[in-house]
Short mmCIF file of C-alpha atoms in Angstrom, two decimals:
data_model
loop_
_atom_site.label_atom_id
_atom_site.label_comp_id
_atom_site.label_asym_id
_atom_site.label_seq_id
_atom_site.Cartn_x
_atom_site.Cartn_y
_atom_site.Cartn_z
CA MET A 599 179.54 1.63 -22.36
CA PRO A 600 176.21 2.66 -21.17
CA PHE A 601 174.80 5.82 -22.80
CA PRO A 602 173.48 8.55 -20.12
CA ALA A 603 170.49 7.49 -18.34
CA PRO A 604 167.21 9.67 -19.53
CA ARG A 605 167.13 13.53 -17.78
CA ASP A 606 165.46 16.91 -18.43
CA ALA A 607 167.30 19.89 -19.65
CA ALA A 608 165.81 23.40 -20.16
CA VAL A 609 166.88 26.43 -22.28
CA ILE A 610 165.95 29.86 -21.75
CA ASP A 611 166.39 31.73 -24.80
CA ILE A 612 166.14 35.64 -24.58
CA GLY A 613 166.19 36.87 -27.91
CA SER A 614 165.38 40.19 -29.93
CA ASN A 615 161.68 39.49 -30.58
CA SER A 616 160.99 36.28 -28.06
CA VAL A 617 161.94 35.07 -24.85
CA ARG A 618 161.32 31.56 -24.51
CA LEU A 619 161.66 28.42 -22.36
CA VAL A 620 161.93 24.94 -23.49
CA VAL A 621 161.95 21.96 -21.32
CA TYR A 622 163.53 19.00 -23.16
CA ARG A 623 163.86 15.32 -22.32
CA LEU A 624 166.85 13.67 -23.67
CA GLU A 625 167.03 10.19 -24.07
CA GLY A 626 170.51 9.24 -25.72
CA ARG A 627 170.55 11.14 -28.78
CA ALA A 628 166.88 11.70 -28.84
CA ILE A 629 165.71 15.22 -28.36
CA TRP A 630 162.02 15.30 -27.31
CA THR A 631 160.25 18.88 -26.13
CA VAL A 632 157.88 18.53 -23.31
CA PHE A 633 157.43 21.90 -22.29
CA ASN A 634 157.70 25.38 -24.84
CA GLU A 635 156.33 28.76 -24.04
CA LYS A 636 157.35 31.82 -25.65
CA VAL A 637 156.65 35.29 -25.10
CA LEU A 638 157.03 37.75 -27.62
CA ALA A 639 158.28 40.57 -25.75
CA GLY A 640 160.09 42.82 -28.51
CA LEU A 641 163.11 43.22 -26.18
CA GLY A 642 165.06 44.56 -29.21
CA ARG A 643 162.06 46.63 -30.85
CA ASP A 644 163.61 50.12 -29.92
CA LEU A 645 167.48 49.18 -31.00
CA ALA A 646 167.53 50.77 -34.48
CA LYS A 647 166.37 53.71 -33.28
CA THR A 648 167.72 54.53 -29.37
CA GLY A 649 170.40 51.93 -29.38
CA ARG A 650 168.88 50.40 -26.19
CA LEU A 651 166.25 47.91 -25.06
CA SER A 652 162.66 48.41 -25.28
CA PRO A 653 161.68 49.44 -21.99
CA ASP A 654 158.16 47.58 -22.28
CA GLY A 655 160.18 44.47 -23.52
CA VAL A 656 162.42 44.59 -20.30
CA ILE A 657 159.38 44.46 -18.16
CA GLN A 658 157.70 41.69 -20.43
CA THR A 659 161.00 39.63 -20.20
CA LEU A 660 161.56 39.77 -16.57
CA GLN A 661 158.20 38.79 -16.05
CA ALA A 662 158.48 36.33 -18.56
CA LEU A 663 161.76 34.95 -16.53
CA LYS A 664 160.11 35.22 -13.14
CA ARG A 665 157.38 32.88 -14.21
CA PHE A 666 160.18 30.54 -16.12
CA ARG A 667 161.93 30.46 -12.66
CA ALA A 668 158.69 29.00 -11.00
CA VAL A 669 158.44 26.50 -13.60
CA LEU A 670 161.96 25.35 -13.33
CA GLU A 671 161.69 25.22 -9.44
CA ALA A 672 158.85 22.26 -9.75
CA VAL A 673 160.32 20.59 -12.65
CA ASN A 674 163.92 20.49 -11.69
CA PRO A 675 165.78 19.81 -14.96
CA ALA A 676 169.10 18.26 -14.49
CA GLU A 677 170.49 21.26 -16.84
CA VAL A 678 169.53 24.96 -17.52
CA PHE A 679 171.28 26.58 -20.31
CA ALA A 680 169.92 30.55 -20.05
CA VAL A 681 171.27 32.35 -23.31
CA ALA A 682 170.82 36.21 -24.79
CA THR A 683 171.60 36.85 -28.33
CA ALA A 684 171.73 40.15 -30.38
CA ALA A 685 169.40 42.45 -28.33
CA ALA A 686 171.13 42.20 -25.15
CA ARG A 687 174.55 41.92 -27.08
CA ASP A 688 174.28 45.01 -29.32
CA ALA A 689 172.16 47.50 -26.47
CA ALA A 690 173.98 50.21 -25.02
CA ASP A 691 171.87 48.47 -21.74
CA GLY A 692 172.44 44.99 -22.62
CA PRO A 693 174.74 44.55 -19.63
CA ASP A 694 172.45 46.31 -17.04
CA PHE A 695 169.69 44.45 -18.11
CA ILE A 696 171.96 41.17 -17.91
CA ARG A 697 172.90 42.34 -14.29
CA ARG A 698 169.06 42.66 -13.57
CA VAL A 699 167.89 39.44 -14.74
CA ARG A 700 170.45 37.98 -12.13
CA GLU A 701 169.33 39.98 -9.23
CA GLU A 702 165.81 39.61 -10.00
CA THR A 703 165.05 35.98 -11.29
CA GLY A 704 168.58 34.13 -10.02
CA PHE A 705 169.60 33.36 -13.81
CA THR A 706 172.97 33.66 -15.06
CA VAL A 707 172.56 34.56 -18.62
CA ARG A 708 175.53 33.98 -21.12
CA VAL A 709 175.27 36.70 -23.76
CA LEU A 710 176.31 34.80 -27.09
CA SER A 711 178.46 36.70 -29.66
CA GLY A 712 177.39 36.84 -33.02
CA GLU A 713 180.23 33.97 -33.97
CA GLU A 714 178.90 31.64 -31.17
CA GLU A 715 175.00 32.09 -32.15
CA ALA A 716 175.96 31.32 -35.79
CA HIS A 717 177.86 28.49 -34.27
CA TYR A 718 175.39 26.74 -32.34
CA ALA A 719 172.75 27.62 -34.82
CA ALA A 720 174.68 25.37 -37.09
CA VAL A 721 175.05 22.51 -34.77
CA GLY A 722 171.46 22.41 -34.00
CA VAL A 723 171.04 22.00 -37.88
CA LEU A 724 173.41 19.24 -37.58
CA ALA A 725 171.68 17.52 -34.80
CA GLY A 726 168.57 17.47 -36.71
CA GLU A 727 170.22 16.26 -40.09
CA PRO A 728 173.74 15.26 -39.62
CA ASP A 729 174.90 14.78 -43.38
CA ALA A 730 173.28 18.75 -44.15
CA GLU A 731 175.86 20.60 -46.27
CA GLY A 732 175.44 23.86 -47.27
CA VAL A 733 174.64 27.26 -45.54
CA VAL A 734 172.39 28.07 -42.47
CA GLY A 735 170.97 31.06 -42.07
CA ASP A 736 169.25 31.80 -38.70
CA LEU A 737 166.74 34.80 -38.34
CA GLY A 738 166.08 36.17 -35.04
CA GLY A 739 164.65 39.50 -34.15
CA ALA A 740 167.40 41.65 -34.68
CA SER A 741 170.16 40.04 -36.60
CA LEU A 742 171.02 37.00 -39.45
CA GLU A 743 173.60 34.39 -38.42
CA LEU A 744 175.20 32.71 -41.59
CA VAL A 745 177.70 29.61 -41.31
CA ARG A 746 178.53 26.99 -43.84
CA LEU A 747 178.39 23.41 -43.50
CA SER A 748 180.81 20.94 -45.10
CA ALA A 749 181.66 17.30 -44.29
CA THR A 750 183.39 18.59 -41.52
CA GLY A 751 180.54 20.31 -39.89
CA ALA A 752 180.12 23.77 -39.02
CA GLY A 753 182.42 26.58 -39.98
CA HIS A 754 183.08 30.32 -39.55
CA GLY A 755 180.12 32.13 -38.90
CA VAL A 756 178.93 35.86 -39.38
CA THR A 757 176.21 37.67 -38.20
CA LEU A 758 174.23 40.40 -40.04
CA PRO A 759 172.12 43.12 -38.64
CA LEU A 760 169.19 41.85 -40.97
CA GLY A 761 166.43 41.16 -38.46
CA PRO A 762 163.14 43.34 -38.47
CA PHE A 763 163.87 45.15 -35.89
CA SER A 764 167.17 46.01 -37.42
CA LEU A 765 165.68 46.85 -41.14
CA ALA A 766 162.47 48.73 -39.62
CA GLY A 767 164.87 51.94 -39.39
CA PRO A 768 165.34 54.65 -36.88
CA HIS A 769 162.28 56.78 -37.37
CA GLY A 770 159.42 54.65 -37.44
CA GLY A 771 159.98 50.77 -36.41
CA LEU A 772 157.92 48.31 -37.22
CA ASN A 773 154.58 50.40 -36.43
CA GLY A 774 155.99 52.71 -38.86
CA GLY A 775 154.97 51.08 -42.21
CA PHE A 776 156.95 48.25 -43.89
CA ASP A 777 159.13 49.91 -46.59
CA ALA A 778 160.01 47.28 -48.81
CA GLU A 779 162.24 48.93 -51.27
CA ARG A 780 164.20 50.37 -48.02
CA VAL A 781 164.32 46.93 -46.58
CA ARG A 782 165.50 45.52 -49.93
CA ARG A 783 168.17 47.73 -50.46
CA LEU A 784 169.73 47.49 -47.09
CA SER A 785 169.53 43.61 -47.47
CA ARG A 786 171.36 43.50 -50.78
CA GLU A 787 174.12 46.09 -49.18
CA ARG A 788 174.30 43.78 -46.27
CA ILE A 789 174.52 40.19 -47.37
CA ALA A 790 176.52 41.58 -50.81
CA ALA A 791 179.38 42.20 -48.31
CA VAL A 792 179.28 38.48 -47.54
CA ALA A 793 177.89 37.05 -50.32
CA ALA A 794 181.21 35.43 -51.61
CA ASP A 795 181.96 33.42 -48.75
CA PHE A 796 178.02 32.00 -48.66
CA ARG A 797 177.09 31.22 -52.09
CA THR A 798 175.65 27.43 -51.76
CA ASP A 799 172.90 25.41 -53.68
CA THR A 800 171.32 24.44 -50.34
CA PHE A 801 170.10 26.95 -47.38
CA HIS A 802 168.95 25.74 -43.77
CA ALA A 803 166.64 28.33 -42.99
CA VAL A 804 166.62 28.64 -39.15
CA GLY A 805 163.96 30.58 -37.22
CA GLY A 806 160.23 31.56 -36.51
CA ALA A 807 159.57 33.95 -38.99
CA TRP A 808 160.99 31.33 -41.83
CA ARG A 809 158.96 28.33 -40.42
CA ASN A 810 155.79 30.83 -40.42
CA LEU A 811 156.80 31.47 -44.14
CA ALA A 812 157.21 27.61 -44.46
CA LEU A 813 153.57 27.02 -43.10
CA LEU A 814 152.13 29.61 -45.66
CA HIS A 815 153.68 28.17 -48.26
CA MET A 816 152.32 24.70 -47.67
CA ARG A 817 148.70 26.20 -47.35
CA LEU A 818 149.15 27.95 -50.77
CA SER A 819 150.56 24.88 -52.38
CA GLY A 820 148.06 22.65 -51.09
CA TYR A 821 150.91 20.45 -49.36
CA PRO A 822 149.26 17.66 -47.52
CA LEU A 823 152.24 16.97 -44.82
CA HIS A 824 152.24 20.01 -42.15
CA VAL A 825 155.59 19.26 -40.36
CA VAL A 826 157.81 22.19 -40.96
CA HIS A 827 161.34 20.15 -40.18
CA GLN A 828 162.97 19.28 -43.49
CA TYR A 829 160.23 20.85 -45.37
CA GLU A 830 161.89 21.79 -48.92
CA ILE A 831 160.99 24.58 -50.84
CA GLY A 832 162.56 25.07 -54.46
CA ALA A 833 164.29 28.33 -55.01
CA THR A 834 161.57 30.00 -57.61
CA GLU A 835 158.85 28.85 -55.55
CA ALA A 836 160.19 30.35 -52.50
CA LEU A 837 161.05 33.32 -54.23
CA GLU A 838 157.03 33.67 -55.36
CA ALA A 839 156.02 33.18 -51.59
CA ALA A 840 158.45 35.74 -50.38
CA ARG A 841 157.22 38.29 -52.83
CA LEU A 842 153.88 37.96 -52.14
CA VAL A 843 154.14 38.33 -48.84
CA ALA A 844 156.18 41.12 -48.98
CA HIS A 845 153.58 42.62 -51.29
CA GLN A 846 150.88 41.90 -48.47
CA SER A 847 149.06 44.35 -45.94
CA LYS A 848 149.60 44.04 -42.38
CA SER A 849 145.78 43.27 -42.03
CA SER A 850 146.06 40.69 -44.77
CA LEU A 851 148.66 38.55 -43.21
CA GLU A 852 146.68 38.94 -39.97
CA ARG A 853 143.66 37.49 -41.66
CA ILE A 854 145.93 34.16 -42.29
CA GLU A 855 144.74 31.28 -39.76
CA GLY A 856 147.27 30.92 -37.26
CA MET A 857 149.33 34.35 -37.83
CA SER A 858 149.71 36.22 -34.68
CA LYS A 859 149.39 40.27 -34.83
CA LYS A 860 153.05 40.30 -33.59
CA ARG A 861 154.46 37.72 -36.37
CA SER A 862 152.45 39.42 -39.23
CA GLU A 863 154.35 42.77 -38.16
CA THR A 864 158.06 40.63 -38.78
CA LEU A 865 156.89 38.59 -41.59
CA PRO A 866 157.16 40.80 -44.64
CA TYR A 867 160.86 41.80 -43.27
CA ALA A 868 161.76 37.76 -43.18
CA ALA A 869 160.56 37.56 -46.85
CA VAL A 870 162.61 40.40 -48.14
CA VAL A 871 165.28 38.90 -46.54
CA LEU A 872 165.13 35.41 -47.96
CA GLU A 873 164.38 37.26 -51.74
CA THR A 874 167.70 38.78 -51.50
CA LEU A 875 169.66 35.63 -50.33
CA ILE A 876 168.09 33.50 -52.87
CA GLU A 877 169.15 36.11 -55.59
CA GLU A 878 172.46 37.06 -53.51
CA LEU A 879 173.51 33.68 -52.78
CA GLY A 880 172.41 31.80 -55.94
CA LEU A 881 170.36 29.24 -54.19
CA LYS A 882 168.58 26.26 -55.39
CA ARG A 883 166.49 24.84 -52.64
CA ILE A 884 165.55 25.99 -49.02
CA GLU A 885 165.10 23.47 -46.13
CA ILE A 886 163.37 24.60 -43.21
CA SER A 887 164.86 23.22 -39.59
CA ALA A 888 162.84 23.15 -36.60
CA TYR A 889 166.53 22.91 -34.76
CA GLY A 890 168.72 25.86 -34.05
CA VAL A 891 170.66 27.53 -31.33
CA ARG A 892 168.50 25.85 -28.59
CA GLU A 893 168.96 22.04 -29.40
CA GLY A 894 172.66 23.25 -30.78
CA LEU A 895 173.55 24.08 -27.28
CA LEU A 896 171.89 20.59 -26.11
CA PHE A 897 173.80 18.62 -28.57
CA GLU A 898 177.32 20.07 -27.81
CA ALA A 899 176.86 19.12 -24.51
CA MET A 900 176.25 15.60 -25.30
CA PRO A 901 179.06 12.98 -25.29
CA PRO A 902 180.80 12.35 -28.51
CA ARG A 903 179.47 8.79 -28.60
CA VAL A 904 175.94 9.58 -28.31
CA ARG A 905 176.37 12.64 -30.94
CA SER A 906 177.71 10.33 -33.44
CA LEU A 907 174.42 8.06 -33.47
CA ASP A 908 171.96 8.30 -36.22
CA PRO A 909 168.99 10.81 -35.09
CA LEU A 910 166.50 8.43 -37.07
CA ILE A 911 167.02 5.33 -35.48
CA GLU A 912 167.68 6.47 -32.13
CA GLY A 913 164.59 8.78 -32.36
CA CYS A 914 162.60 5.74 -33.28
CA SER A 915 164.40 3.44 -30.46
CA ALA A 916 163.16 5.99 -27.95
CA LEU A 917 159.49 6.25 -29.04
CA GLY A 918 159.33 2.47 -29.29
CA ALA A 919 160.79 1.94 -26.11
CA ARG A 920 158.56 4.01 -24.10
CA GLN A 921 155.82 1.44 -25.52
CA GLY A 922 156.72 -1.76 -26.34
CA VAL A 923 156.83 -5.38 -24.54
CA ALA A 924 160.99 -5.74 -24.88
CA ASP A 925 163.38 -3.17 -25.19
CA ASP A 926 165.77 -4.95 -27.61
CA LEU A 927 162.89 -6.33 -29.62
CA GLY A 928 163.67 -3.53 -32.50
CA ALA A 929 167.38 -4.49 -32.59
CA ALA A 930 166.91 -8.14 -33.13
CA LEU A 931 164.24 -7.30 -35.61
CA ASP A 932 166.71 -5.30 -37.44
CA ALA A 933 169.15 -8.31 -37.31
CA TRP A 934 166.72 -10.65 -38.49
CA ILE A 935 165.34 -8.57 -41.40
CA ALA A 936 168.01 -6.36 -42.61
CA PRO A 937 170.12 -8.98 -44.43
CA ALA A 938 167.23 -10.17 -46.75
CA PHE A 939 166.20 -6.47 -47.57
CA ARG A 940 169.86 -5.43 -48.57
CA GLU A 941 169.32 -7.81 -51.46
CA LEU A 942 166.62 -5.58 -52.97
CA PRO A 943 166.95 -2.84 -55.18
CA ALA A 944 167.79 0.21 -53.28
CA LEU A 945 165.11 2.95 -53.34
CA PHE A 946 166.20 5.63 -51.27
CA GLY A 947 170.16 5.27 -52.14
CA GLU A 948 172.07 4.78 -48.91
CA ARG A 949 169.40 5.66 -46.54
CA ASP A 950 167.42 2.01 -47.30
CA ALA A 951 169.34 0.53 -44.70
CA VAL A 952 168.89 3.43 -41.98
CA LEU A 953 164.91 3.20 -42.92
CA VAL A 954 164.78 -0.33 -42.37
CA SER A 955 166.41 -0.33 -39.07
CA ALA A 956 164.46 2.98 -37.73
CA ALA A 957 161.16 0.78 -38.78
CA CYS A 958 161.96 -2.10 -36.68
CA ARG A 959 162.65 0.21 -33.97
CA LEU A 960 158.94 1.31 -34.35
CA ALA A 961 157.92 -2.33 -34.55
CA ASP A 962 156.17 -2.21 -30.93
CA VAL A 963 154.90 1.19 -31.08
CA GLY A 964 151.19 0.95 -30.12
CA ALA A 965 151.36 -2.33 -28.48
CA ARG A 966 149.12 -1.22 -25.45
CA LEU A 967 146.60 0.33 -28.04
CA HIS A 968 143.37 -1.27 -29.18
CA PRO A 969 143.64 -3.75 -31.76
CA ASP A 970 140.85 -2.61 -33.97
CA HIS A 971 142.59 1.39 -33.69
CA ARG A 972 146.08 0.31 -33.76
CA ALA A 973 147.12 0.46 -37.21
CA ASP A 974 145.68 4.01 -37.93
CA LEU A 975 146.43 5.60 -34.36
CA VAL A 976 150.24 4.09 -34.92
CA PHE A 977 150.24 5.57 -38.57
CA GLU A 978 149.38 8.94 -37.00
CA GLN A 979 151.79 9.29 -34.49
CA VAL A 980 154.90 7.99 -36.87
CA LEU A 981 154.16 10.47 -39.16
CA ARG A 982 153.95 13.28 -37.37
CA ALA A 983 156.55 12.05 -34.77
CA PRO A 984 159.01 14.84 -33.37
CA ILE A 985 161.66 12.71 -34.61
CA ALA A 986 164.90 14.57 -36.32
CA GLY A 987 166.92 12.92 -39.49
CA GLN A 988 164.19 12.01 -41.77
CA THR A 989 162.94 13.69 -44.90
CA HIS A 990 159.21 13.74 -45.43
CA ALA A 991 159.20 11.07 -48.17
CA GLU A 992 160.94 9.06 -45.47
CA ARG A 993 158.28 9.90 -42.69
CA CYS A 994 155.64 8.27 -45.36
CA PHE A 995 157.68 5.40 -45.80
CA LEU A 996 157.93 4.78 -42.23
CA ALA A 997 154.29 5.51 -41.27
CA ALA A 998 153.42 3.20 -44.16
CA ALA A 999 155.55 0.46 -42.94
CA ALA A 1000 154.13 1.09 -39.24
CA HIS A 1001 150.52 0.80 -40.34
CA ALA A 1002 151.19 -2.61 -42.41
CA ARG A 1003 152.81 -4.06 -39.45
CA HIS A 1004 149.34 -3.78 -37.74
CA ALA A 1005 146.69 -3.98 -40.31
CA THR A 1006 145.65 -7.30 -42.50
CA ASN A 1007 144.35 -4.50 -44.82
CA PHE A 1008 146.45 -1.61 -45.78
CA HIS A 1009 144.06 1.26 -45.90
CA PRO A 1010 145.76 4.36 -43.74
CA PRO A 1011 144.16 7.35 -43.20
CA GLU A 1012 145.96 9.50 -45.34
CA ILE A 1013 146.79 7.46 -48.34
CA ALA A 1014 146.51 10.52 -50.78
CA THR A 1015 149.56 11.82 -48.94
CA LEU A 1016 151.55 8.68 -49.40
CA GLU A 1017 150.67 8.53 -52.78
CA ARG A 1018 151.90 12.33 -53.30
CA LEU A 1019 155.13 11.63 -51.52
CA LEU A 1020 156.44 8.00 -52.19
CA SER A 1021 156.73 6.57 -55.67
CA PRO A 1022 154.26 3.42 -55.82
CA ALA A 1023 157.95 1.33 -55.80
CA GLN A 1024 158.56 2.70 -52.27
CA LEU A 1025 154.84 2.62 -51.17
CA LYS A 1026 155.22 -1.06 -52.43
CA ARG A 1027 158.67 -1.81 -50.08
CA ALA A 1028 156.99 -0.07 -47.31
CA ARG A 1029 153.92 -2.40 -47.08
CA ALA A 1030 156.42 -5.50 -47.66
CA LEU A 1031 158.47 -4.18 -44.77
CA GLY A 1032 155.44 -3.91 -42.42
CA ALA A 1033 154.24 -7.28 -43.31
CA THR A 1034 158.00 -8.71 -42.64
CA MET A 1035 157.94 -7.33 -39.35
CA ARG A 1036 154.56 -8.57 -38.74
CA LEU A 1037 155.51 -11.70 -40.00
CA ALA A 1038 158.75 -11.85 -37.36
CA CYS A 1039 156.63 -10.70 -34.66
CA ASP A 1040 153.92 -13.51 -34.88
CA LEU A 1041 156.51 -15.87 -35.64
CA SER A 1042 158.44 -15.43 -32.18
CA GLY A 1043 155.86 -13.84 -29.93
CA ARG A 1044 157.85 -10.89 -29.98
CA SER A 1045 160.62 -12.69 -28.25
CA PRO A 1046 164.03 -11.70 -29.50
CA SER A 1047 165.70 -15.14 -28.08
CA LEU A 1048 162.97 -16.92 -29.98
CA LEU A 1049 163.50 -15.10 -32.90
CA ALA A 1050 167.16 -15.90 -32.96
CA HIS A 1051 166.18 -19.38 -33.80
CA ALA A 1052 164.65 -18.58 -37.34
CA ARG A 1053 166.39 -17.15 -40.31
CA LEU A 1054 164.71 -14.88 -43.22
CA GLY A 1055 166.34 -15.23 -46.90
CA LEU A 1056 165.33 -14.36 -50.22
CA ASP A 1057 166.63 -15.88 -53.88
CA LYS A 1058 165.00 -14.65 -57.35
CA ALA A 1059 161.85 -16.41 -56.74
CA HIS A 1060 161.19 -16.77 -52.76
CA LEU A 1061 161.02 -15.70 -49.25
CA ILE A 1062 162.90 -17.99 -47.45
CA LEU A 1063 161.95 -18.84 -43.88
CA ALA A 1064 163.79 -21.28 -41.92
CA ALA A 1065 164.73 -22.45 -38.42
CA ASP A 1066 167.70 -24.00 -36.31
CA PRO A 1067 167.67 -27.55 -36.00
CA GLY A 1068 165.21 -28.57 -33.43
CA PHE A 1069 163.09 -25.35 -33.80
CA ALA A 1070 160.90 -26.97 -36.59
CA ASP A 1071 157.83 -26.19 -34.79
CA LEU A 1072 158.58 -22.62 -34.67
CA LEU A 1073 157.58 -22.64 -38.22
CA LEU A 1074 154.11 -24.62 -38.06
CA GLY A 1075 150.89 -23.00 -38.01
CA GLU A 1076 148.29 -21.14 -39.79
CA GLN A 1077 148.97 -17.88 -38.41
CA THR A 1078 153.04 -18.17 -39.73
CA ASN A 1079 152.00 -19.64 -43.13
CA LYS A 1080 149.76 -16.55 -43.62
CA ARG A 1081 151.81 -14.13 -42.57
CA ALA A 1082 154.78 -15.35 -44.78
CA ASN A 1083 152.48 -15.80 -47.60
CA THR A 1084 151.45 -11.88 -47.26
CA ALA A 1085 155.35 -10.64 -47.04
CA ALA A 1086 156.13 -12.74 -49.83
CA GLN A 1087 153.22 -11.42 -51.97
CA HIS A 1088 154.19 -7.68 -51.13
CA LEU A 1089 158.07 -8.66 -52.30
CA GLY A 1090 156.81 -10.17 -55.76
CA LEU A 1091 157.82 -13.78 -54.27
CA LYS A 1092 156.41 -16.95 -53.06
CA PRO A 1093 156.81 -18.42 -49.51
CA LYS A 1094 159.15 -21.10 -48.75
CA ILE A 1095 159.27 -22.44 -45.61
CA VAL A 1096 161.88 -24.84 -44.41
CA ALA A 1097 161.76 -26.68 -41.25
CA GLY A 1098 165.25 -28.15 -39.46
#
């Protein structure tokens, strides 16, 4: 059964702190962000003090939504999801605001309940990492949603008043000064009430404040790969970073590169909440997810057969399909290479086969680029591509394999990053995989039908290249011998070419 044709979908997310429009390109299971605009309107800024929405926040939100309407009329996506969360849900004037939005902008906004918000956040995490288990925590401007993940998917969720606007207190708001001890006491009281149901080793952190904490941790630790999605922090390091932020003044935080004034106001609150979660839930590791409620809405709307696909393989397929010369080359390379590579010792556990399959889908990325620069440009693109379902080590593996696919000499731009995040054996395997893809592509002229008449195999001493009867000429030539020799060397083997 064919998958849905590529299409655009948009999500308008009216949160307590920000209002955002994101336009996505959906290519089967792959989710690409093509437009992303955020306004830190602070809709819920006065909620703890007045029980009502911020008048200035309402004005800024309506202005943003009118602009978003103009953008969407021009883009004309196939679907538009418009949702609002804690501020509109909890404010006394929330229903009046939603009616005003409909009257002034034409958007019919769905106000998510706390349980629905938790559910979509968890579904979003699963969209980016299907095997994720533990607890998802989505921190917004006014609330924290917690939901447990297991092998069966997302469980029951709860919402807690632990966003910065809920913790700031009824007197001063965020501008009244950050009282760390007060925030810590409230966080402990509110988390302790549900802690027994959410103790876990792995915490999947969703939300802009925690993404900013992760970026800060990267800078402090000298981490070389500034990709937030699936960035892991051990609990001890996360605790140290959270306590550091909680003790910084607002002016100190504003001096951090890339830190906005409004984000510097809310970050200490997020840090104390994370600190409390680590202590109360017994967390051992924190993993940042760039996917959340918005991606959860999109993912749940996909057909079940699409949702069941691997996000890494499908993302690599979509990236390769936009640049390559043969739509089915990646699948053909996978079928040709995978049986031989299954004979090798596993270096990523059960993920070895997925990584081989994903790498093969990237084999033609950069096909239209100048050959003198192709390897380096492809390396950078693959290393930082917004493709879900991969750890940072796996990103490095795929980028190294993509570079080796195109380069005669292996000198990638960020070799220090590869050597920090990959073991020597994993880096060597990536080079071998890239060299084998290059062998297959040069052997067949990147033609899947011609590649089907050659076979690849391994024994204890040899990389074996053979051809079907009548196709011996396919294996002849200096280029084929050179590529076979390089691939064999990286595998610690000798080449063996069997014609006919």
